[in-house]
CSV table of C-alpha atoms in Angstrom, one decimal:
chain,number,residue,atom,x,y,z
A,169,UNK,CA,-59.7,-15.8,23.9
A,170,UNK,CA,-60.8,-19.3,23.1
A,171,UNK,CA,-59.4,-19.4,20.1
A,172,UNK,CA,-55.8,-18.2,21.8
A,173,UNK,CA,-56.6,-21.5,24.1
A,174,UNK,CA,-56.9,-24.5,21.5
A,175,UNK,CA,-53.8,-22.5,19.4
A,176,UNK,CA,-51.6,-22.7,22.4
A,177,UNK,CA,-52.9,-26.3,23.1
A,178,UNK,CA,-52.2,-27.0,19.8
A,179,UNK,CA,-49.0,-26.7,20.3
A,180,UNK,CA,-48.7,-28.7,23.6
A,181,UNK,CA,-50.2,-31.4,22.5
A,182,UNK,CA,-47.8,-31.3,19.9
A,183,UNK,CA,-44.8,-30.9,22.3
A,184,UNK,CA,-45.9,-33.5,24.6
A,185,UNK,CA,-46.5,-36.2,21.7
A,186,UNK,CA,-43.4,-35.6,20.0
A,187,UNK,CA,-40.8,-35.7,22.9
A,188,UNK,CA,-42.6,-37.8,25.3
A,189,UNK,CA,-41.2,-36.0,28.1
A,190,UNK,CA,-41.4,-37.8,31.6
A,191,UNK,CA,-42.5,-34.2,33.4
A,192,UNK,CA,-44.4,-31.5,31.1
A,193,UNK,CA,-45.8,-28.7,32.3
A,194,UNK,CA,-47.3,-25.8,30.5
A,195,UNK,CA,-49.0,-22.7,31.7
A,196,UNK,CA,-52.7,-21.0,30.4
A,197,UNK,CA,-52.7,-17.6,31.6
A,198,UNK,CA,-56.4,-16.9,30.1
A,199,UNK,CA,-58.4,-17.1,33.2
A,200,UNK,CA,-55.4,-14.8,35.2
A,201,UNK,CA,-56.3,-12.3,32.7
A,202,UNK,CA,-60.3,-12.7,33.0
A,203,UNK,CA,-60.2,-12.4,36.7
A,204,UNK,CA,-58.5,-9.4,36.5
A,205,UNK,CA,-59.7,-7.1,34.3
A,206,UNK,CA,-63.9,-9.3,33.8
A,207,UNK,CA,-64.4,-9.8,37.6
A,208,UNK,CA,-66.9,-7.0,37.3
A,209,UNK,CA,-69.1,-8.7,35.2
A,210,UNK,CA,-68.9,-11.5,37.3
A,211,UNK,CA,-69.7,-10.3,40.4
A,212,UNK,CA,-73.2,-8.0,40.4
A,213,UNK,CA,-71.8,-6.5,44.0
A,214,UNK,CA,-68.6,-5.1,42.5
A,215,UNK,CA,-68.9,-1.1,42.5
A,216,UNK,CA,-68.1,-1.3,38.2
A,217,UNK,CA,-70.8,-3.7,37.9
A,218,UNK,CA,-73.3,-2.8,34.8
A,219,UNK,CA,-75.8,-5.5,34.3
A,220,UNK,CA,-76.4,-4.4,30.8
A,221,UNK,CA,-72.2,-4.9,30.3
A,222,UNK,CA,-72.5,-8.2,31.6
A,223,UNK,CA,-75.2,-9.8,29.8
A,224,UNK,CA,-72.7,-9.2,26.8
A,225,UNK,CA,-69.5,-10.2,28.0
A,226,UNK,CA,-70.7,-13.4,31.0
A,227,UNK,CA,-71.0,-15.7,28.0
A,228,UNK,CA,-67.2,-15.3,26.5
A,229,UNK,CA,-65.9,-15.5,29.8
A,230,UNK,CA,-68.1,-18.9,30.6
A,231,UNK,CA,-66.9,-19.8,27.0
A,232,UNK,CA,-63.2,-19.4,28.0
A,233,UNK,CA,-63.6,-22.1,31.2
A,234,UNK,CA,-65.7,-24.5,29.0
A,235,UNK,CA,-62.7,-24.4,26.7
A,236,UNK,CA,-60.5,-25.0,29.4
A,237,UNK,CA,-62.5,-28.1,30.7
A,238,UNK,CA,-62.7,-29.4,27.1
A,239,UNK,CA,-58.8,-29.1,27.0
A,240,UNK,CA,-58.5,-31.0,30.4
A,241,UNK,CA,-60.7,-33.7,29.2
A,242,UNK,CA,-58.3,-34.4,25.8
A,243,UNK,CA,-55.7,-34.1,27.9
A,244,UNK,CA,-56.4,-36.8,29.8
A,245,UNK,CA,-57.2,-39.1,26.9
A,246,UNK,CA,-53.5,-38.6,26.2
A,247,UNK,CA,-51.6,-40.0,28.9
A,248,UNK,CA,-51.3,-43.7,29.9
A,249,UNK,CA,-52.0,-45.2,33.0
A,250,UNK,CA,-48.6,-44.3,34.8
A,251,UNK,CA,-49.4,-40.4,34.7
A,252,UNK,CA,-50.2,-38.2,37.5
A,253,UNK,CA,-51.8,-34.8,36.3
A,254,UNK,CA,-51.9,-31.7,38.7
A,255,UNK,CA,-53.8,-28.8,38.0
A,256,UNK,CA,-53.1,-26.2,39.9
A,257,UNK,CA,-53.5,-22.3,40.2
A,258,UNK,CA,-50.5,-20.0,41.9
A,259,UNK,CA,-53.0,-17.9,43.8
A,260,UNK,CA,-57.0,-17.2,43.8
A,261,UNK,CA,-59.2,-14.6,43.0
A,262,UNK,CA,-61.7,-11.9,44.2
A,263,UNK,CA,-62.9,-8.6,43.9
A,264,UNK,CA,-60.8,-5.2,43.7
A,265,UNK,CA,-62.6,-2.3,44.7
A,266,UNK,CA,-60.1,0.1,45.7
A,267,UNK,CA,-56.3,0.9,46.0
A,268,UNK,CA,-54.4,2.2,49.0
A,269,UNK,CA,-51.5,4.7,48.1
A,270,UNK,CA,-49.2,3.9,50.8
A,271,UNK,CA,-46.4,6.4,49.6
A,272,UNK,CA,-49.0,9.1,50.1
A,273,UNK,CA,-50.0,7.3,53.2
A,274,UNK,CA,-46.0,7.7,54.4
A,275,UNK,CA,-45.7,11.5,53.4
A,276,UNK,CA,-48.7,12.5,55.1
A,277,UNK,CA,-47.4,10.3,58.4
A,278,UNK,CA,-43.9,12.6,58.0
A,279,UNK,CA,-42.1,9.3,57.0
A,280,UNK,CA,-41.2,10.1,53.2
A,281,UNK,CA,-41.0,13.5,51.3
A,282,UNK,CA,-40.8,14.3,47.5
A,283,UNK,CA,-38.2,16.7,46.0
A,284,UNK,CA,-39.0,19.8,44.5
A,285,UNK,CA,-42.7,19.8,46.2
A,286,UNK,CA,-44.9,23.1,45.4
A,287,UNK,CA,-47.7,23.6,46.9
A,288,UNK,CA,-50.6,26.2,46.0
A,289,UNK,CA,-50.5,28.5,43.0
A,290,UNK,CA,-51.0,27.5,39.3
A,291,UNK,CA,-48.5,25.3,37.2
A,292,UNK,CA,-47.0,25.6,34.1
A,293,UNK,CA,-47.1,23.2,31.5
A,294,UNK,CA,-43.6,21.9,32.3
A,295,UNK,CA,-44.3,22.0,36.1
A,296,UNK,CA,-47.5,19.6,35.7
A,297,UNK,CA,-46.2,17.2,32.9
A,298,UNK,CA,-43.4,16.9,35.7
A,299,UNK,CA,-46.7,16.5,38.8
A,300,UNK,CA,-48.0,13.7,36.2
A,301,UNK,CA,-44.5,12.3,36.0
A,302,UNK,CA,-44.1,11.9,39.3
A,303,UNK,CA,-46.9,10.6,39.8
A,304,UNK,CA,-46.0,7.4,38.0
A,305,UNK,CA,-42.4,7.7,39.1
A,306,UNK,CA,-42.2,7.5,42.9
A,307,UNK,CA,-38.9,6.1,43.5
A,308,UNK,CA,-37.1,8.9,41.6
A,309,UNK,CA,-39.7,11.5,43.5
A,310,UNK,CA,-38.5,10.7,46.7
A,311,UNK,CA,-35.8,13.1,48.2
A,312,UNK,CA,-33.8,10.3,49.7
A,313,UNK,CA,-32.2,12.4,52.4
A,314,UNK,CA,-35.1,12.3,54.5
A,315,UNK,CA,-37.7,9.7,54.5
A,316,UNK,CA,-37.5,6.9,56.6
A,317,UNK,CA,-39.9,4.9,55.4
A,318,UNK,CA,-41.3,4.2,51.5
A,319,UNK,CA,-43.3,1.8,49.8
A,320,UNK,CA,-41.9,-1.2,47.2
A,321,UNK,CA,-43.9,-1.9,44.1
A,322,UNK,CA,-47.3,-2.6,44.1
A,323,UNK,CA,-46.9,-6.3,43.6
A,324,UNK,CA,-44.4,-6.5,47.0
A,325,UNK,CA,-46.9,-5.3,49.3
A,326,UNK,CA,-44.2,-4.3,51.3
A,327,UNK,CA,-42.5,-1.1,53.2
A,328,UNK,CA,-38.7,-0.7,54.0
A,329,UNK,CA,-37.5,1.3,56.2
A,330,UNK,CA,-34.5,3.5,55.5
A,331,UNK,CA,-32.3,1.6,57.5
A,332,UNK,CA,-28.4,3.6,57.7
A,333,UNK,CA,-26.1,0.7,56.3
A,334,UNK,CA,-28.3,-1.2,54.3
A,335,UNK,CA,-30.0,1.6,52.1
A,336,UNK,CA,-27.9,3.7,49.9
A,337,UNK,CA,-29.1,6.4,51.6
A,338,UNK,CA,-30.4,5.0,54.4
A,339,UNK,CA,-31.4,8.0,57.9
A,340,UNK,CA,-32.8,5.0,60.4
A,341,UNK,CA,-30.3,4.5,63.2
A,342,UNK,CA,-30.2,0.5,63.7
A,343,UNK,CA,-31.4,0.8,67.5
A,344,UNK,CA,-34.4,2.7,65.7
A,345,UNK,CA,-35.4,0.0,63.6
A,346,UNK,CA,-38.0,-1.9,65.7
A,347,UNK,CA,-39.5,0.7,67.0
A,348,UNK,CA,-40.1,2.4,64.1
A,349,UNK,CA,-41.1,-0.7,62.5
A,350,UNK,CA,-44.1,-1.1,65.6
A,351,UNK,CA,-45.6,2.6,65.2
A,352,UNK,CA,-45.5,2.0,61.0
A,353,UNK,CA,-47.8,-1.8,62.0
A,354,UNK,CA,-50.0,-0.1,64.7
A,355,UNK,CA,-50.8,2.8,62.1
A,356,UNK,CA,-51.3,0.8,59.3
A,357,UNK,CA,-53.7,-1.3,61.3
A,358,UNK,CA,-56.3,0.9,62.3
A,359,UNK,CA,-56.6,2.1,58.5
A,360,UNK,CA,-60.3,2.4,57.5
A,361,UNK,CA,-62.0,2.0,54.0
A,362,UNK,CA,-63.7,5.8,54.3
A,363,UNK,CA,-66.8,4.3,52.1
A,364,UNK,CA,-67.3,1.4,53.8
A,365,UNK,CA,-65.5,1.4,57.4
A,366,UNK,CA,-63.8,-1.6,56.8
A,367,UNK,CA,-60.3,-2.2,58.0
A,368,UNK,CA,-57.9,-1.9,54.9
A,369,UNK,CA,-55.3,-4.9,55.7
A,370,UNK,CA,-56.2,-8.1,57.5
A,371,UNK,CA,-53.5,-8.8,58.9
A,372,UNK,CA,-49.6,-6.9,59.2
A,373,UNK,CA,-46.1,-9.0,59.4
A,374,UNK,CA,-42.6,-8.5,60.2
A,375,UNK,CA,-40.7,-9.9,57.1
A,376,UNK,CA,-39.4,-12.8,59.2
A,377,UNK,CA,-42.9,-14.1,60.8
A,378,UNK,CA,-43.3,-14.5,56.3
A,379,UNK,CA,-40.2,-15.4,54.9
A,380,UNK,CA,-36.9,-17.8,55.9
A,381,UNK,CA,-34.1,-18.5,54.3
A,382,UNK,CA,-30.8,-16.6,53.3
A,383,UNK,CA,-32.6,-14.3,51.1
A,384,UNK,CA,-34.9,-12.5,54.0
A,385,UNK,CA,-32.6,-9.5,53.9
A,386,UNK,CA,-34.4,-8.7,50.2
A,387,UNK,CA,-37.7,-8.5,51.3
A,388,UNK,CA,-39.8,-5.7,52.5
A,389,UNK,CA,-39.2,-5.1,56.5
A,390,UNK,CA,-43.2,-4.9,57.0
A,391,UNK,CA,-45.1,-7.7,54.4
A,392,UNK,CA,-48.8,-6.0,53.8
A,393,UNK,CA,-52.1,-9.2,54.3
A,394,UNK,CA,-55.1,-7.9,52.4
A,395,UNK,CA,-56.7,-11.5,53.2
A,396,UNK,CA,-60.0,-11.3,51.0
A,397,UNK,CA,-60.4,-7.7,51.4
A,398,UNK,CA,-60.8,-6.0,48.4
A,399,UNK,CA,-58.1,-3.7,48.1
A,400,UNK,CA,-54.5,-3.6,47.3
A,401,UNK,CA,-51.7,-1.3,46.9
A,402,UNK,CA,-51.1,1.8,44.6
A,403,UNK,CA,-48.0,3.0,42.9
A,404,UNK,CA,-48.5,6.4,43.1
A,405,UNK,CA,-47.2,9.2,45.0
A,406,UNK,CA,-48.3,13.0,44.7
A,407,UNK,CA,-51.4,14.1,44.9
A,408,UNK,CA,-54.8,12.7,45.2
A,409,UNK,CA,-56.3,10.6,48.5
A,410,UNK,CA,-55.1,8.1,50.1
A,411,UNK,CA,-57.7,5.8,49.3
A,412,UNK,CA,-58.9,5.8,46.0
A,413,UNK,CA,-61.7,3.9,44.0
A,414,UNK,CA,-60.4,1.4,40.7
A,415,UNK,CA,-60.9,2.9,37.5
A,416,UNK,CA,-63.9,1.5,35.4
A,417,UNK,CA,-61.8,0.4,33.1
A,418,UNK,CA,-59.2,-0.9,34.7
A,419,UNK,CA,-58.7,-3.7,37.2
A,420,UNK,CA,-61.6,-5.1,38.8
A,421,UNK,CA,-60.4,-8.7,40.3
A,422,UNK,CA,-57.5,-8.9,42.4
A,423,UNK,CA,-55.7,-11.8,43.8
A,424,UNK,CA,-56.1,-14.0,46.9
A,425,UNK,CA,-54.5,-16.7,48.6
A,426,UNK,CA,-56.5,-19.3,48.2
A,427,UNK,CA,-56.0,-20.9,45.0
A,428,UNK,CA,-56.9,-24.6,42.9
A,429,UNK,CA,-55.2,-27.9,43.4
A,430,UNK,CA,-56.6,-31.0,41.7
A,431,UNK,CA,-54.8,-34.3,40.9
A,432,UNK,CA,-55.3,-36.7,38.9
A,433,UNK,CA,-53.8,-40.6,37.8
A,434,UNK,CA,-51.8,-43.0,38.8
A,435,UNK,CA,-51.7,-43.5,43.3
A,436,UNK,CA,-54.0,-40.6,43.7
A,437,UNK,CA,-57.2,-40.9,46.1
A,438,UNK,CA,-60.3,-40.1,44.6
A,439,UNK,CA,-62.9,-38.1,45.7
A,440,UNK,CA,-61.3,-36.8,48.9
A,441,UNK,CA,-60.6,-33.0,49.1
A,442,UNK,CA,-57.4,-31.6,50.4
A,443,UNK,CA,-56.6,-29.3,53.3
A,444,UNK,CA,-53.7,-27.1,54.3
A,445,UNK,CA,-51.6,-27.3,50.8
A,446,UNK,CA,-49.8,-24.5,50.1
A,447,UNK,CA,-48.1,-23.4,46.8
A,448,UNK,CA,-44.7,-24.6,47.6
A,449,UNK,CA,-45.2,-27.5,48.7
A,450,UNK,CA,-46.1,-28.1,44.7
A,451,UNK,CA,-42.2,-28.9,43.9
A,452,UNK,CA,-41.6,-31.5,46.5
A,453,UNK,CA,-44.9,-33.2,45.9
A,454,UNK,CA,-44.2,-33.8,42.2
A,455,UNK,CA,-40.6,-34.8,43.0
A,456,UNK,CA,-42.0,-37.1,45.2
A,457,UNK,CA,-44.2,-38.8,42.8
A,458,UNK,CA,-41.4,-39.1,40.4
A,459,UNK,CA,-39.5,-41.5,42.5
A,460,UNK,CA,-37.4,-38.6,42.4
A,461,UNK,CA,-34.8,-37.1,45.5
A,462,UNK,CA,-36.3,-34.1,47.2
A,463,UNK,CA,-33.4,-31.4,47.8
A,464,UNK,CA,-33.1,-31.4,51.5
A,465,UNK,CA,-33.3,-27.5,51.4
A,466,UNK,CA,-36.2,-27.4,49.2
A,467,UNK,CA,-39.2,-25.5,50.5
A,468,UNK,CA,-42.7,-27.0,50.9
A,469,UNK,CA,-43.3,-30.5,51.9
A,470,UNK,CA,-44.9,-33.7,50.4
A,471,UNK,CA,-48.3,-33.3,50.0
A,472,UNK,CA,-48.9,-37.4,50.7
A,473,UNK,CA,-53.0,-37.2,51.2
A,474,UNK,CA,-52.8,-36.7,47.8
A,475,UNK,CA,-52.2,-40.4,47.1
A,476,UNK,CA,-53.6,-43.9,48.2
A,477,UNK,CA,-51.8,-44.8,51.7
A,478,UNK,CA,-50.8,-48.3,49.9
A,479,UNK,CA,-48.7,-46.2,48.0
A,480,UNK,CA,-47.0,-43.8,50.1
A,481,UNK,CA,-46.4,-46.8,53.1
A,482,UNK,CA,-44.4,-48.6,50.5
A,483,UNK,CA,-42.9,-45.7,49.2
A,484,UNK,CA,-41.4,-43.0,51.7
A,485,UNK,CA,-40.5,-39.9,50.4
A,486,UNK,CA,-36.6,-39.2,49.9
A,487,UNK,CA,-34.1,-36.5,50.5
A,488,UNK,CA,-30.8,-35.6,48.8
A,489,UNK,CA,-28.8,-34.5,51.8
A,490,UNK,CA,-26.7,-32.6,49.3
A,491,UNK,CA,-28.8,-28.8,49.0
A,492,UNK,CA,-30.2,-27.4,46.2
A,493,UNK,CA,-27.3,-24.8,45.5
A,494,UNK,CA,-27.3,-21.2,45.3
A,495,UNK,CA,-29.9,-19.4,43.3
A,496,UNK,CA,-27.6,-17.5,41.5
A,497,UNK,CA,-24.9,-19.5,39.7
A,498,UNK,CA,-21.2,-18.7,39.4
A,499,UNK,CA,-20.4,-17.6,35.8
A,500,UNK,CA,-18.8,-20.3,35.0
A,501,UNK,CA,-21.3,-22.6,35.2
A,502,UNK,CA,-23.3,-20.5,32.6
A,503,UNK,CA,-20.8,-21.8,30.0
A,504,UNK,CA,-22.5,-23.4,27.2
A,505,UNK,CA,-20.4,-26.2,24.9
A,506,UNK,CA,-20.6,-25.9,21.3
A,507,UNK,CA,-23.0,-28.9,21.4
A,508,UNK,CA,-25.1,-27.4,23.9
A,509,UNK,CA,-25.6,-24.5,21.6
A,510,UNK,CA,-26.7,-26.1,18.5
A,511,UNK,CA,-28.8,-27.9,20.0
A,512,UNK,CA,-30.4,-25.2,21.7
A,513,UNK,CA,-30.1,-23.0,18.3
A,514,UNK,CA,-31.9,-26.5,16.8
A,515,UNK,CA,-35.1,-26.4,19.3
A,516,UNK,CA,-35.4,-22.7,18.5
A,517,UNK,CA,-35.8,-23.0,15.5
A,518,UNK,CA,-38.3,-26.1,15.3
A,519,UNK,CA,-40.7,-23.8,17.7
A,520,UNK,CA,-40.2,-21.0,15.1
A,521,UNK,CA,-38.4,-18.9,17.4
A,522,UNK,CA,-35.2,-18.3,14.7
């Protein structure tokens, strides 16, 4: 993995020195990859933890954060005196120890059935290649004309309800809604780790108490808060228990909201640490040290205690009162001149790409 670090800084450092750019950014996704599948040979209270395993495998992953340092330090030898450097993490890290299959959690709560469900008796070869499919299938598992309630993606940590009108097949009445949305939160929070006795979710939102904007009406109706606990959500859906263990050799970190921010250069205090920043308020900030107009509908906010007050009293932060835009563009502005195209085909093919 080290070597993948110094090639792919390789070419950054080439980037950066060739173009000059006034913002460049770059992204090393090593040490998202270590916590995930090496926090187990980090962390000697993890349940996959093998001390012998670890004694092997603590060095590469030290090596991989020493390399990262030593590409932070020659980075810095680069820039000139005008630069402001953020380093910055999009979430943190911490142990997983189990998964909670909320699908399985739904059907056995009577919110959400599968199709074609057999119970007792031995399968055939078709009928369990089509259990095991269905296992890592759920959305096409589902028979649609009854649940009213089913899990998003793992990564969403979200449930929607089957709301009539919204849904394609959607069974919840609209003056239904709420109410079933309170009994799905009270249940949910009084689920227990059956090992341990520890409550599964920290803490359990309504979509809106998370999210604003024009886009709410995407996101899950109940938003799932694992906090630091170490669990997270499953994908699967029939068969097995509700709660189940991580394999050994699968993921054994899992992610958290705390994350990194350090900065670095030109205005910026030293030595002081930094409260209350949250990952959108990233954007903004940058913007802001740019000399640059903030969209006025931009999320986040400007992050001054990053910088020496000499600076931000002379230099208030300011808005474009014109907004953003829409986040998805009308075709037309897609349209590419035939410049535009060359010279896209022409960076291409300088990175090796064509």
């Amino acid at each position: 993995m080290p070597v993948r670090l110094n090639r792919q800084e390789k070419i950054n450092s080439y980037l950066f020195k060739k173009y000059s750019p006034d913002f460049f950014t770059n992204l090393f996704a090593i040490p998202d990859i270590v916590h995930h599948l090496f926090w187990k040979y980090m962390d000697s209270s993890h349940p996959h933890y093998r001390e012998k395993e670890s004694r092997r495998y603590l060095p590469l992953i030290e090596d991989c954060y020493q390399t990262l340092d030593d590409i932070i330090g020659k980075r810095l030898k680069m820039i000139d005196e005008d630069t402001v450097v953020i380093i910055m993490s999009d979430h943190g890290g911490g142990p997983l120890h189990r998964f909670i299959q909320l699908n399985r959690w739904l059907e056995k709560c009577g919110l959400l059935a599968l199709k074609n469900k057999h119970k007792g008796g031995s399968l055939s070869f078709a009928r369990k290649l089509m259990k095991r499919l269905l296992h890592y299938a759920p959305q096409s598992a589902i028979d649609w004309s009854q649940p009213k309630a089913f899990a998003g993606r793992s990564s969403e940590h979200g449930i929607y309800c089957n709301l009539k009108g919204r849904e394609k097949d959607g069974i919840v009445n609209p003056e239904d809604y709420e109410e079933l949305r309170r009994t799905i939160i009270a249940q949910l929070s009084e689920i227990t780790d059956p090992y341990t006795g520890q409550k599964i979710f920290e803490k359990i939102y309504r979509r809106e108490d998370v999210y604003s904007g024009p886009y709410v009406s995407y996101a899950p109706d109940i938003v799932l808060g694992f906090g630091n606990n170490p669990y997270e959500p499953g994908d699967a859906l029939s068969g097995g228990e509700i709660i189940e263990n991580v394999k050994s050799d699968g993921f054994s970190g899992m992610h958290r909201p705390d994350g990194i921010l350090i900065a670095y250069g030109n205005n910026v205090k030293k030595g002081s640490a930094l409260h209350g920043a949250a990952i959108c308020d990233l954007a903004p900030t940058i913007l802001y040290a740019m000399g640059l107009k903030i969209p006025s509908d931009m999320d986040g906010k400007v992050l001054y205690d990053i910088f020496e007050p000499s600076f931000t009293d002379k230099h208030p932060a300011e808005y474009d009162k014109t907004a953003a835009g829409k986040a998805e563009p009308d075709e037309k502005e897609l349209n590419y001149t035939g410049n535009d195209t060359e010279e896209i085909a022409k960076r291409l093919k300088s990175l090796g790409y064509i």
